[in-house]
mmCIF file of C-alpha atoms in Angstrom:
data_model
loop_
_atom_site.group_PDB
_atom_site.id
_atom_site.type_symbol
_atom_site.label_atom_id
_atom_site.label_comp_id
_atom_site.label_asym_id
_atom_site.label_seq_id
_atom_site.Cartn_x
_atom_site.Cartn_y
_atom_site.Cartn_z
ATOM 1 C CA MET A 1 -17.714 29.689 11.780
ATOM 2 C CA ASP A 2 -18.709 27.663 8.858
ATOM 3 C CA TRP A 3 -15.181 27.128 7.678
ATOM 4 C CA ILE A 4 -14.140 25.824 11.065
ATOM 5 C CA GLY A 5 -16.705 23.021 10.635
ATOM 6 C CA ALA A 6 -15.487 22.308 7.226
ATOM 7 C CA ALA A 7 -11.873 22.281 8.227
ATOM 8 C CA MET A 8 -12.573 19.893 11.234
ATOM 9 C CA GLY A 9 -14.585 17.568 8.919
ATOM 10 C CA MET A 10 -11.583 17.441 6.478
ATOM 11 C CA LEU A 11 -9.120 16.708 9.197
ATOM 12 C CA GLY A 12 -11.432 13.945 10.623
ATOM 13 C CA GLY A 13 -11.692 12.453 7.080
ATOM 14 C CA VAL A 14 -7.847 12.437 6.629
ATOM 15 C CA GLY A 15 -7.523 10.984 9.963
ATOM 16 C CA LEU A 16 -9.937 8.112 9.208
ATOM 17 C CA PHE A 17 -8.136 7.522 5.765
ATOM 18 C CA LEU A 18 -4.600 7.322 7.469
ATOM 19 C CA LEU A 19 -6.089 4.951 10.128
ATOM 20 C CA GLY A 20 -7.611 2.633 7.460
ATOM 21 C CA MET A 21 -4.343 2.744 5.489
ATOM 22 C CA ARG A 22 -2.347 1.657 8.527
ATOM 23 C CA LEU A 23 -4.849 -1.238 9.213
ATOM 24 C CA MET A 24 -4.800 -2.323 5.716
ATOM 25 C CA THR A 25 -0.960 -2.379 5.558
ATOM 26 C CA GLU A 26 -0.804 -4.505 8.778
ATOM 27 C CA GLY A 27 -3.320 -6.876 7.374
ATOM 28 C CA LEU A 28 -1.440 -7.308 4.125
ATOM 29 C CA ARG A 29 1.800 -7.933 6.026
ATOM 30 C CA ILE A 30 0.298 -10.639 7.986
ATOM 31 C CA ALA A 31 -1.465 -12.158 5.036
ATOM 32 C CA ALA A 32 1.389 -11.901 2.592
ATOM 33 C CA GLY A 33 3.985 -13.447 5.040
ATOM 34 C CA ARG A 34 7.358 -14.781 4.173
ATOM 35 C CA ALA A 35 6.375 -16.243 0.758
ATOM 36 C CA LEU A 36 5.586 -12.923 -1.026
ATOM 37 C CA ARG A 37 8.666 -11.369 0.675
ATOM 38 C CA ARG A 38 10.930 -14.056 -0.819
ATOM 39 C CA ILE A 39 9.414 -13.761 -4.263
ATOM 40 C CA LEU A 40 9.745 -9.958 -4.308
ATOM 41 C CA GLU A 41 13.351 -10.281 -2.984
ATOM 42 C CA ARG A 42 14.238 -12.658 -5.786
ATOM 43 C CA TRP A 43 12.564 -10.513 -8.470
ATOM 44 C CA THR A 44 14.285 -7.315 -7.209
ATOM 45 C CA ALA A 45 17.585 -8.824 -6.141
ATOM 46 C CA THR A 46 19.496 -6.201 -8.505
ATOM 47 C CA ARG A 47 18.336 -2.853 -9.923
ATOM 48 C CA MET A 48 18.581 -4.482 -13.519
ATOM 49 C CA ARG A 49 16.254 -7.297 -12.529
ATOM 50 C CA ALA A 50 13.770 -4.903 -10.985
ATOM 51 C CA LEU A 51 13.901 -2.659 -13.984
ATOM 52 C CA LEU A 52 13.531 -5.580 -16.561
ATOM 53 C CA ARG A 53 10.990 -7.580 -14.591
ATOM 54 C CA PRO A 54 7.698 -7.429 -16.545
ATOM 55 C CA THR A 55 4.491 -6.736 -14.825
ATOM 56 C CA PRO A 56 1.932 -9.504 -14.887
ATOM 57 C CA ARG A 57 -0.679 -9.369 -17.622
ATOM 58 C CA ARG A 58 -4.372 -9.829 -17.023
ATOM 59 C CA ALA A 59 -6.117 -12.847 -18.180
ATOM 60 C CA ARG A 60 -8.628 -11.951 -20.757
#
């Protein structure tokens, strides 16, 4: 019976994680809007541009 409780707890945890990911995705879509989408489309217009595009470096 103890393994049933552990399995239920794990399933509940995974469910909460997936719900949080969905909510965060929706929030980021709303926050980013069209401007970020345009920037990403421009940077990744072709496979070569996407491959050669450097990642931003952190300010030190």
